[in-house]
Short mmCIF file of C-alpha atoms in Angstrom, two decimals:
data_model
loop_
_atom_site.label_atom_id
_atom_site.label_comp_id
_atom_site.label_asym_id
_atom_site.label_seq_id
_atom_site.Cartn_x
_atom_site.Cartn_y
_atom_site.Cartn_z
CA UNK S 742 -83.78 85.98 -59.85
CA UNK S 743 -86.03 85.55 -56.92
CA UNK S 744 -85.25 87.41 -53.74
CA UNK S 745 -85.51 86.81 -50.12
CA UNK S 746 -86.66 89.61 -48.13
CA UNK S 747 -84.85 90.43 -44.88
CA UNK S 748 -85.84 89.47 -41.31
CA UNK S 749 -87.41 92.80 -40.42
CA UNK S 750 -90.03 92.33 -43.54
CA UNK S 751 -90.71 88.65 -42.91
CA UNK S 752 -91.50 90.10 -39.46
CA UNK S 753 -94.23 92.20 -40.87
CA UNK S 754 -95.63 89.44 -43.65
CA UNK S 755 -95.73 86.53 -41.48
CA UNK S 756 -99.44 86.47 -40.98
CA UNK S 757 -100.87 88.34 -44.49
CA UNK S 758 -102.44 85.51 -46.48
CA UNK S 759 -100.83 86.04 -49.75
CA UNK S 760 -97.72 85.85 -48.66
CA UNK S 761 -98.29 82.16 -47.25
CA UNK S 762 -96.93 80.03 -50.20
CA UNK S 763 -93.67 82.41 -50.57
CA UNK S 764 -92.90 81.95 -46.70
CA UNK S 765 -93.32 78.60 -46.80
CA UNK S 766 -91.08 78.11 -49.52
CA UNK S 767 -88.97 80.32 -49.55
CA UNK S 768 -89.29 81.80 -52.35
CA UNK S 769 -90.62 85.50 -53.50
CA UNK S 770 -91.46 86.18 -57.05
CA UNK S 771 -92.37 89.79 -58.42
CA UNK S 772 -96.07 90.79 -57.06
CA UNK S 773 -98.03 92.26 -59.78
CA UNK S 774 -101.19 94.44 -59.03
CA UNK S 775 -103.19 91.35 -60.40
CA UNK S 776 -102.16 89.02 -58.12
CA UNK S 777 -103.02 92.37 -55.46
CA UNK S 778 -106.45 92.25 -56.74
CA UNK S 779 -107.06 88.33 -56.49
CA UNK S 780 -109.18 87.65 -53.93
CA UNK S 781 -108.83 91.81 -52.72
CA UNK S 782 -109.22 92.12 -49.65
CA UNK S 783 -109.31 88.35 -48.37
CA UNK S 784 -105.93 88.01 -49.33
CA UNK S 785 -104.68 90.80 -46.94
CA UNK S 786 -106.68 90.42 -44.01
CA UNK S 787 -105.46 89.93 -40.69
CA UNK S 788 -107.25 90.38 -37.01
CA UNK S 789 -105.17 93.27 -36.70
CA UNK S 790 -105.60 94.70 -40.47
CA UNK S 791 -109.59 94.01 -39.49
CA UNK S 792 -109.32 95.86 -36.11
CA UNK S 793 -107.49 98.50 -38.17
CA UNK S 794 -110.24 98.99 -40.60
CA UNK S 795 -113.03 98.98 -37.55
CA UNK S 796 -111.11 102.08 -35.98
CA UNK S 797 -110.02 103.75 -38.73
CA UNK S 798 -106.58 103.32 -38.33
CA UNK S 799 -106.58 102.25 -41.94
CA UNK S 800 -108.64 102.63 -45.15
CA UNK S 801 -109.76 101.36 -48.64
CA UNK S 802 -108.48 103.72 -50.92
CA UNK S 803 -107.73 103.97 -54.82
CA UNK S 804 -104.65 104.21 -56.70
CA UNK S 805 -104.41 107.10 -59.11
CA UNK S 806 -104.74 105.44 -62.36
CA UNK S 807 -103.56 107.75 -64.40
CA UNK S 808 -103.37 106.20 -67.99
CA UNK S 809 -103.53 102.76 -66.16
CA UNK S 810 -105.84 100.61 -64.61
CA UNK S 811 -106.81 101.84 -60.87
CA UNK S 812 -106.17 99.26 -58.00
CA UNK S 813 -107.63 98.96 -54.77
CA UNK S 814 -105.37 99.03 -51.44
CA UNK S 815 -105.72 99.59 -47.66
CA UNK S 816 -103.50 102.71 -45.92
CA UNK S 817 -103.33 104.79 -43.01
CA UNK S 818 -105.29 108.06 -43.57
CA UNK S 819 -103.29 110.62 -45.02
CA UNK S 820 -100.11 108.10 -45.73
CA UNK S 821 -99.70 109.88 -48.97
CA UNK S 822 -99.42 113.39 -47.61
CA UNK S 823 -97.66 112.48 -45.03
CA UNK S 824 -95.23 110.90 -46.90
CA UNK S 825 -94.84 114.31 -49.26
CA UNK S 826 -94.72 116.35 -45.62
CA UNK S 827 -91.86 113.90 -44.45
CA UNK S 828 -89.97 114.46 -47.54
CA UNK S 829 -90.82 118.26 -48.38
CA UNK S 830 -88.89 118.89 -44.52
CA UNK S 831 -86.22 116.52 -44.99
CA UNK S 832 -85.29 117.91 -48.21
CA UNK S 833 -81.83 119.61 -48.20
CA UNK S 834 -83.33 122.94 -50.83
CA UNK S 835 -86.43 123.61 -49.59
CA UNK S 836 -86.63 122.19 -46.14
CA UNK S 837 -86.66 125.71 -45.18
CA UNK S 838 -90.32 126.71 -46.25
CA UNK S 839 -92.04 123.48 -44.69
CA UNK S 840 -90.29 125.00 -41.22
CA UNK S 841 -91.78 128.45 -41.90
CA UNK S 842 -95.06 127.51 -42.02
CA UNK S 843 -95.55 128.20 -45.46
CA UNK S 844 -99.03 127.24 -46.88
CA UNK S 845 -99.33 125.14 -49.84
CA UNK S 846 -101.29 125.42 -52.82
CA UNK S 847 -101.91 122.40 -54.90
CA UNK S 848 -102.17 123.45 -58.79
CA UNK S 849 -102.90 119.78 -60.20
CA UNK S 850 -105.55 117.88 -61.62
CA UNK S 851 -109.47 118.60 -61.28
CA UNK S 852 -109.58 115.26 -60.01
CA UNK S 853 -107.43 115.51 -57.24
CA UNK S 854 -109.90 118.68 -55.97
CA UNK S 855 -113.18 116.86 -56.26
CA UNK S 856 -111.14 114.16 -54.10
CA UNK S 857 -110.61 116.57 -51.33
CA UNK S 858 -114.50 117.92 -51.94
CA UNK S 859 -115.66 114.61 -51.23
CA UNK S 860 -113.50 113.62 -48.62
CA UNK S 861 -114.87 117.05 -46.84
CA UNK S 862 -118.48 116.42 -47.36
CA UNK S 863 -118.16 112.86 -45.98
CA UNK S 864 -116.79 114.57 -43.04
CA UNK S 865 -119.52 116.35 -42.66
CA UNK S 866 -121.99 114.20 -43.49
CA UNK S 867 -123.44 115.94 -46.92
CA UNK S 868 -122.79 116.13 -50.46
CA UNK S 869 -120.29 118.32 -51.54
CA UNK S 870 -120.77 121.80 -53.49
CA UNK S 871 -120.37 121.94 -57.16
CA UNK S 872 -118.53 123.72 -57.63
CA UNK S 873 -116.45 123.18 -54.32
CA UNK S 874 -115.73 126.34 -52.25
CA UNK S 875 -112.56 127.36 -51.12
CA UNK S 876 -113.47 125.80 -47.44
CA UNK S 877 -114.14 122.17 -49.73
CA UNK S 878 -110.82 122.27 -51.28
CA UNK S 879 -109.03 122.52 -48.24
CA UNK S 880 -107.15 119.09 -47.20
CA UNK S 881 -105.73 120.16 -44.03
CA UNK S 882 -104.62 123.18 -41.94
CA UNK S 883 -101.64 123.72 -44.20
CA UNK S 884 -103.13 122.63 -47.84
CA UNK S 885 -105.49 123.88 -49.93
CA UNK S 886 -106.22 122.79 -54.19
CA UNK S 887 -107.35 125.50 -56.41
CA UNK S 888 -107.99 123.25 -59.91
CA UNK S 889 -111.99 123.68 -60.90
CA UNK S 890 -111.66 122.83 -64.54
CA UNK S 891 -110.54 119.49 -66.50
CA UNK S 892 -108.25 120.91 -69.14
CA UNK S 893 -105.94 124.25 -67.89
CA UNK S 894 -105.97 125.05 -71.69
CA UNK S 895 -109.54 126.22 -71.26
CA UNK S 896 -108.60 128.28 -68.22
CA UNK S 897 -110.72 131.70 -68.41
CA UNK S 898 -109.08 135.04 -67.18
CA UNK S 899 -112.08 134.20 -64.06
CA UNK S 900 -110.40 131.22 -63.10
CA UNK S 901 -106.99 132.79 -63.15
CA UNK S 902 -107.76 135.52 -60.99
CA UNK S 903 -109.94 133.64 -58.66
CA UNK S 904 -106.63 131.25 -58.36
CA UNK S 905 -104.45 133.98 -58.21
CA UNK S 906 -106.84 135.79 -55.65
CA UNK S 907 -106.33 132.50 -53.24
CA UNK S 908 -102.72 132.16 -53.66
CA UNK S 909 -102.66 135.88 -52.41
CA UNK S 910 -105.20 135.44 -49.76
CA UNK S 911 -102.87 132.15 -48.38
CA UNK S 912 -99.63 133.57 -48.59
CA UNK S 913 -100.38 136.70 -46.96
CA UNK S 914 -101.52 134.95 -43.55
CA UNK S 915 -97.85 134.11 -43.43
CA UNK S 916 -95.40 136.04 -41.50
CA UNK S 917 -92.97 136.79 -44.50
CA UNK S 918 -95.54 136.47 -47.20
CA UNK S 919 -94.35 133.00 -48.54
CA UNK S 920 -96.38 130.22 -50.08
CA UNK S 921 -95.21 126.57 -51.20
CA UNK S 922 -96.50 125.95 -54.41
CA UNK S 923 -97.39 122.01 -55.39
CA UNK S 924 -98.06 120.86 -58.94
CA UNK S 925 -98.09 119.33 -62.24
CA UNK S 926 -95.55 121.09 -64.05
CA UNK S 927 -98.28 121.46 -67.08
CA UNK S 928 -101.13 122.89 -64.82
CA UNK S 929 -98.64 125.50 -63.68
CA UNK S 930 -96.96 125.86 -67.39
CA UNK S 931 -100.57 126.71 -68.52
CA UNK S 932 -100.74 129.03 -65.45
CA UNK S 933 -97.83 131.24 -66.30
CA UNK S 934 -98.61 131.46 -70.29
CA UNK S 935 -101.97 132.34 -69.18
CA UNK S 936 -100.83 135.12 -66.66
CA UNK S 937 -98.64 136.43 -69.11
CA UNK S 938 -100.86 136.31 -72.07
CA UNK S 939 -103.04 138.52 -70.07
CA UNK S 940 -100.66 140.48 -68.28
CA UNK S 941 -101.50 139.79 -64.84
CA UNK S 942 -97.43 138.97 -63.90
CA UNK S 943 -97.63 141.80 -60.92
CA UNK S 944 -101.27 139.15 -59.20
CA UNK S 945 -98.74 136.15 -59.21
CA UNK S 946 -96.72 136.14 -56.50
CA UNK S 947 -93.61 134.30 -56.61
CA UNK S 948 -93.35 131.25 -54.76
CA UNK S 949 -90.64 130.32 -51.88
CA UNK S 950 -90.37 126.34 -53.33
CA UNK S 951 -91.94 124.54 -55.65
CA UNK S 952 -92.43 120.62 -56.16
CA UNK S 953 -93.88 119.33 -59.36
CA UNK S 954 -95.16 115.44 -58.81
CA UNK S 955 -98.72 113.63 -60.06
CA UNK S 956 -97.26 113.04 -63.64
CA UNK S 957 -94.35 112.71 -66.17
CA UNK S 958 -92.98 116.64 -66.47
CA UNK S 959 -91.05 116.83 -69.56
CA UNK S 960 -87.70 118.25 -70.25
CA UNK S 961 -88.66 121.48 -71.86
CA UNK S 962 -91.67 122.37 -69.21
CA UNK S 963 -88.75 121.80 -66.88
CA UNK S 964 -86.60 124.35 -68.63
CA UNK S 965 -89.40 126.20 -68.75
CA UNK S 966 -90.53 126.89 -65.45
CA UNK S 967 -86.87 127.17 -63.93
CA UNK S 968 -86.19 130.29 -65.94
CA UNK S 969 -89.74 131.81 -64.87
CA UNK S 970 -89.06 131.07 -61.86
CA UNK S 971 -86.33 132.16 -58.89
CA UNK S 972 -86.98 129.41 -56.34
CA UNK S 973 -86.18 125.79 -55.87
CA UNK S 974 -88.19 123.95 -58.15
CA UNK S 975 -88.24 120.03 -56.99
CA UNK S 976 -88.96 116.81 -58.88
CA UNK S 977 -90.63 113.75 -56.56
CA UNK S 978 -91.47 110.46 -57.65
CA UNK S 979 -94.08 108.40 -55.56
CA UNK S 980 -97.31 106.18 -55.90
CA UNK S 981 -100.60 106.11 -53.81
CA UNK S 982 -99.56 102.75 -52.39
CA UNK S 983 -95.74 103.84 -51.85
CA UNK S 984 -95.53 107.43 -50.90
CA UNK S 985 -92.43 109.11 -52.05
CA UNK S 986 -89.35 107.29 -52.98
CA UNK S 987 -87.29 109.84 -54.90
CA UNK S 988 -86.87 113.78 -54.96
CA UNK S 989 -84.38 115.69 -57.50
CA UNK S 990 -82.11 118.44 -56.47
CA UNK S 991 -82.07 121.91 -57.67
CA UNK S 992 -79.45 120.59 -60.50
CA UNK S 993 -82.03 117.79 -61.73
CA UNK S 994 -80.32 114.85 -59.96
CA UNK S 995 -82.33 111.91 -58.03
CA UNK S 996 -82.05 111.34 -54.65
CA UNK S 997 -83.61 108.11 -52.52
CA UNK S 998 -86.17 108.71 -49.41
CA UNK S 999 -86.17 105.02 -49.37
CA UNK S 1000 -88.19 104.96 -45.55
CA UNK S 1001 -88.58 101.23 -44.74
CA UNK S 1002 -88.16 100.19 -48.66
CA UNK S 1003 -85.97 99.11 -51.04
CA UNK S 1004 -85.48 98.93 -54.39
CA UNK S 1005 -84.99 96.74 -57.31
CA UNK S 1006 -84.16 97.10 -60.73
CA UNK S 1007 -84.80 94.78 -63.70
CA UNK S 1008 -84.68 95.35 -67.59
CA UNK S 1009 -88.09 96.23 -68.90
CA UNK S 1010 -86.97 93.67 -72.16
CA UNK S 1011 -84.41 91.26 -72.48
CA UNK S 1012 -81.13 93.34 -73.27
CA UNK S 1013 -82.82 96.92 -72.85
CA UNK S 1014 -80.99 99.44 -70.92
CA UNK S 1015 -84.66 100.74 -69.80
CA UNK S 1016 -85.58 99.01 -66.33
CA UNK S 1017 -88.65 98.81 -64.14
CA UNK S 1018 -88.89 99.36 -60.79
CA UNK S 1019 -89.19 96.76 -58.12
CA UNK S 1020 -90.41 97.95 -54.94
CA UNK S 1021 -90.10 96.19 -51.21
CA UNK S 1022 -92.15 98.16 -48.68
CA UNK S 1023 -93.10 98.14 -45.28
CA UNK S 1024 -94.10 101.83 -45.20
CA UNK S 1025 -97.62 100.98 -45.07
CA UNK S 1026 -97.94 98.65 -41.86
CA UNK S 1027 -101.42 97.47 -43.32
CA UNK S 1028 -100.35 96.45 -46.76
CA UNK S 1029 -96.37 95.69 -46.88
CA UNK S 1030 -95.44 95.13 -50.80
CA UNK S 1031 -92.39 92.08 -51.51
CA UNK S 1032 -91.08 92.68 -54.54
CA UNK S 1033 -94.08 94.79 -55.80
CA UNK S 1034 -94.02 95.59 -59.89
CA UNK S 1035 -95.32 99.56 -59.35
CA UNK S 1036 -95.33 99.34 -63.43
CA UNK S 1037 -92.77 102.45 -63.55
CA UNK S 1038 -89.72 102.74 -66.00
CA UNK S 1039 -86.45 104.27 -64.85
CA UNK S 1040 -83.19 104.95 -66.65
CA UNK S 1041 -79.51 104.58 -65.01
CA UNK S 1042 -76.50 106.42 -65.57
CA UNK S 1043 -74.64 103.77 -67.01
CA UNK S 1044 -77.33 101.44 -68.26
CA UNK S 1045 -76.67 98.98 -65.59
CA UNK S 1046 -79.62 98.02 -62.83
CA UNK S 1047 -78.44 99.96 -60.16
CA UNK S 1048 -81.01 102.24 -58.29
CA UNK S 1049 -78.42 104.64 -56.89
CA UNK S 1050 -77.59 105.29 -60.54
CA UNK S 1051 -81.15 106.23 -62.02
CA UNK S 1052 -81.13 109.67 -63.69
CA UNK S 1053 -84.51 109.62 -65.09
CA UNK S 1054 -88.17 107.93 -64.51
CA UNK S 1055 -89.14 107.34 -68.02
CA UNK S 1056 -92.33 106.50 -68.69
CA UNK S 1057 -94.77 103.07 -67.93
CA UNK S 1058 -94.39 100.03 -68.51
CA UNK S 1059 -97.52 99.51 -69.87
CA UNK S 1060 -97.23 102.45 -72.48
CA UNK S 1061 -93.51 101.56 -74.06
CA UNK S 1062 -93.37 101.89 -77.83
CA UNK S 1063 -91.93 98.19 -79.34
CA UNK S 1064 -89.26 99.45 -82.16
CA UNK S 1065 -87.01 97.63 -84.05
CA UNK S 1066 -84.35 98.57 -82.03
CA UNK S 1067 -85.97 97.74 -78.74
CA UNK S 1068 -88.72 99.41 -76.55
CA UNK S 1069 -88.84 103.39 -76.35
CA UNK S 1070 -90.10 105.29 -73.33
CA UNK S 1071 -92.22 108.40 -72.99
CA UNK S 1072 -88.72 109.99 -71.48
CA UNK S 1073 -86.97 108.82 -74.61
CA UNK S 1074 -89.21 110.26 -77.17
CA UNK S 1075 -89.11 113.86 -74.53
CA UNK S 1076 -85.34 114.11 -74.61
CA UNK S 1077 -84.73 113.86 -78.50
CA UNK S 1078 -87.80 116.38 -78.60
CA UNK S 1079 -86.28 118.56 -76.20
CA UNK S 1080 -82.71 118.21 -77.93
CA UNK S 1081 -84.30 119.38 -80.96
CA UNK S 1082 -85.53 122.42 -79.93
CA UNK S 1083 -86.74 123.98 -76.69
CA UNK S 1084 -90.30 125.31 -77.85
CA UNK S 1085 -92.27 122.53 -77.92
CA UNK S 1086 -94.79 122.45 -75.11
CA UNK S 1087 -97.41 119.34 -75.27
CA UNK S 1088 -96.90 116.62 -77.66
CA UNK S 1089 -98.33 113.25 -78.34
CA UNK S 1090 -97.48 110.44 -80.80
CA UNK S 1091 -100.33 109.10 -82.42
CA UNK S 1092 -99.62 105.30 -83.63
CA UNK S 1093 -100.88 104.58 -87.51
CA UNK S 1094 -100.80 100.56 -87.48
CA UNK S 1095 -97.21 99.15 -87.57
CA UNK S 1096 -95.47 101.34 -89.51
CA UNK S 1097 -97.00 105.06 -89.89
CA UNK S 1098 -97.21 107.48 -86.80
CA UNK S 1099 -98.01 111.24 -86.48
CA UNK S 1100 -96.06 113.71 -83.81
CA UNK S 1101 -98.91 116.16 -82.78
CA UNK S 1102 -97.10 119.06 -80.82
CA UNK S 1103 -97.93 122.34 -79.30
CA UNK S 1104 -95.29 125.60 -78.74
CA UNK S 1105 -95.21 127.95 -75.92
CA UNK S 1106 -95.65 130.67 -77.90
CA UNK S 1107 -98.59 129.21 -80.34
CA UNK S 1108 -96.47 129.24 -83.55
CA UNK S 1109 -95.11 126.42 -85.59
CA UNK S 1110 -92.04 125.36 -85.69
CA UNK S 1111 -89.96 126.63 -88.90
CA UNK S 1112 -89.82 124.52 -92.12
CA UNK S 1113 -85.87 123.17 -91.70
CA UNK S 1114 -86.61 122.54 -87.80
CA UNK S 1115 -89.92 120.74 -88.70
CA UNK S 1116 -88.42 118.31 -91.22
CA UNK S 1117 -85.24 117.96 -89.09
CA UNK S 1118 -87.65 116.56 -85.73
CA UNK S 1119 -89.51 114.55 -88.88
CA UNK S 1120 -86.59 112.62 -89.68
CA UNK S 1121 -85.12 111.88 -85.80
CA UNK S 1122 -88.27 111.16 -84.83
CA UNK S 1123 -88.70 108.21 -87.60
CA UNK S 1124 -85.06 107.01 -86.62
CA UNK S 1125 -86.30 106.54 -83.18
CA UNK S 1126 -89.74 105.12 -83.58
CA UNK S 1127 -88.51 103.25 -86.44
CA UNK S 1128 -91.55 104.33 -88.25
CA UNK S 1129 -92.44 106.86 -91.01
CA UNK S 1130 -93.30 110.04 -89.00
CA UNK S 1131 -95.24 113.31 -89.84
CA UNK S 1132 -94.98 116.21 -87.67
CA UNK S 1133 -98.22 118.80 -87.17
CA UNK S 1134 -98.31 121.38 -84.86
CA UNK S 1135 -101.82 122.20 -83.22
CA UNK S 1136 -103.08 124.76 -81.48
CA UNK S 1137 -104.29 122.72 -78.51
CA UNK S 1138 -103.86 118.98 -77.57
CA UNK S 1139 -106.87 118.03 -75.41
CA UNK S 1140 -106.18 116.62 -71.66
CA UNK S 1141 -107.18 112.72 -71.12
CA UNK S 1142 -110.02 112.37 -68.72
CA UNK S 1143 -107.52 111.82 -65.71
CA UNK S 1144 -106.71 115.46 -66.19
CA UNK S 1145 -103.12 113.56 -67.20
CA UNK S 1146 -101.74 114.24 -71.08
CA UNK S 1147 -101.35 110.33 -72.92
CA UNK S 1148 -97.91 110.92 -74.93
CA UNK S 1149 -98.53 107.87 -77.22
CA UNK S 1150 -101.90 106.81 -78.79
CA UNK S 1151 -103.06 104.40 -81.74
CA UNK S 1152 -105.47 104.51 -84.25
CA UNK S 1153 -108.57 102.43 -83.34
CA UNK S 1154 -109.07 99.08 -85.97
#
């Protein structure tokens, strides 16, 4: 079904170029980041979008790409942290700590800390450090990262303490000694086995809120970090094109920051209960998205497509497992792992041609999984892949070069 957008977007579309053919008929299919990159940036260029760019009112910028192909758009500067700042006071459990003051330290991706180095030393006009210094890795007067290394697996005790050391450092420039503590919920997972492998639990100070985002955080990291931890710890879901559009509650439920958007939902395959998301969005005055595909899989309560219902985002769309029982998710294959027991850690599925796969998994506390629990996960797992399944544990399951784990790979032909 094809639908209209209201007055107040027309309003803001009127003059974009590749929204021409739609306004003059009426009629406004789903956008897909191809039809974005078509003629990119011809096809979104206005006077004003062109004055925009001239005064820096707006910039080209990429998305994240995580496991995905990266896509070129045009935003304010700073629309994605401004976005997270908007939500992180507005939210109902830890508005508290953005009114404090509290500092926030951003344990993600390598990546995402070479982006802020280079976004520094084009301030100033020079290359940036390698590695960064503390001074590089600072985004604003209220953020800093603290990632130097691609896989947190290979964190030294060095890197810990140096971490640990700016954590400290930050927090203690506050009046009550708090810090906000941003992540991926496996960079910090790695964090805390590390610190308590080595015994350093008295150098990490315990955060006043945490938000995981960046990446899928699955049920058992979940589990895990809200019994190591006494404060808030928040969910968000968002996009570098989109900002935030979702934040969980203490209890794990989904809440809309739906700013200027709305929200679609259609099945991800004819008769599938999983359904991808279908964004309208005039959050970003220089690039409003009708009907935009983000390529993001959500499940509802009750199966049906109705966004005030979704209890979980799943997976891609791009990466769902085809089954003879219809297409599995990343969050589909995480919940009957974390129903079957609550020490797995990492894992992947690793695709053998049509009808073979292997379930490569770590623990949190390095050892297998028994003999009776092992073939147990063996069997469910081939029920829901519809394939024949082997289970191996490994010590270590090596980081994709996003700094992003890929939960589902294939033998290359």
């Amino acid at each position: 079904m094809m639908v209209r957008p209201t007055d107040e977007v027309i309003d803001h579309i009127r003059d974009i170029p590749i929204y021409q053919e739609s306004l003059a008929n009426g009629c406004f299919p789903v956008l897909d980041k191809t039809e974005i990159a078509r003629g990119f940036p011809d096809n979104w260029m206005t006077p004003r979008l062109a004055a925009a760019l001239r005064n820096g009112e707006a910039e080209f910028v990429l998305s994240t790409g995580t496991n995905h192909a990266r896509m070129r758009i045009i935003r304010p500067p700073f629309f994605l942290l401004r976005s997270y700042y908007a939500l992180w006071r507005d939210h109902p459990d830890i508005g508290r700590t953005w009114e404090s003051g509290c500092p926030r330290l951003s344990l993600t991706t390598v990546l995402a800390t070479e982006h802020v180095a280079r976004v520094n030393a084009a301030r100033r006009g020079a290359e940036p450090g390698r590695p960064p210094t503390p001074a590089d890795r600072r985004l604003d007067e209220r953020t800093s990262y603290l990632n130097l290394r691609l896989d947190p697996a290979r964190w030294t005790r060095e890197d810990v303490l140096r971490m640990l050391g700016e954590i400290d450092l930050a927090r203690s420039a506050h009046p009550r000694g708090e810090y906000h503590l941003d992540c991926s919920g496996y960079h910090l997972a790695h964090l805390v086995r590390k610190v308590e492998a080595w015994g350093l639990e008295d150098a990490f100070p315990e955060p006043a809120s945490i938000v995981h985002a960046y990446e899928y955080t699955p049920v058992n990291v979940r589990r895990f970090l809200h019994r190591r931890f006494a404060c808030p710890v928040i969910d968000l879901f968002g996009s570098t094109e989109l900002g935030y559009l979702f934040y969980s509650d203490q209890e794990g439920r989904y809440w809309p920051h739906l700013d200027r958007m709305s929200v679609e939902l259609l099945p991800a395959a004819p008769g599938s209960a999983i359904h991808q998301l279908i964004v309208t969005s005039v959050r970003n005055p220089h690039m409003p998205l009708v009907r935009y595909r983000t390529g993001d899989c959500v499940r509802t309560l009750d199966g049906t497509p109705d966004p005030g219902k979704i209890v979980q985002f799943c997976g891609r769309l791009a990466e769902l497992l085809t089954t003879p029982d219809g297409p599995v998710a990343q969050g589909d294959l995480d919940r009957h792992i974390a129903a079957a027991t609550p020490r797995i850690f990492l894992h992947q599925l690793r695709l053998h041609g049509d009808t073979e796969a292997t379930l490569l998994y770590t623990t949190f506390t390095g050892e297998p999984l028994g003999g009776a629990e092992t073939e147990s996960l063996r069997r469910s797992t081939g029920e829901l892949t519809g394939r024949n399944c082997r289970i191996k544990h490994r010590a270590r399951i090596p980081i994709g070069p996003s700094g992003k784990y890929v939960w589902l790979t294939a033998d290359r032909t």
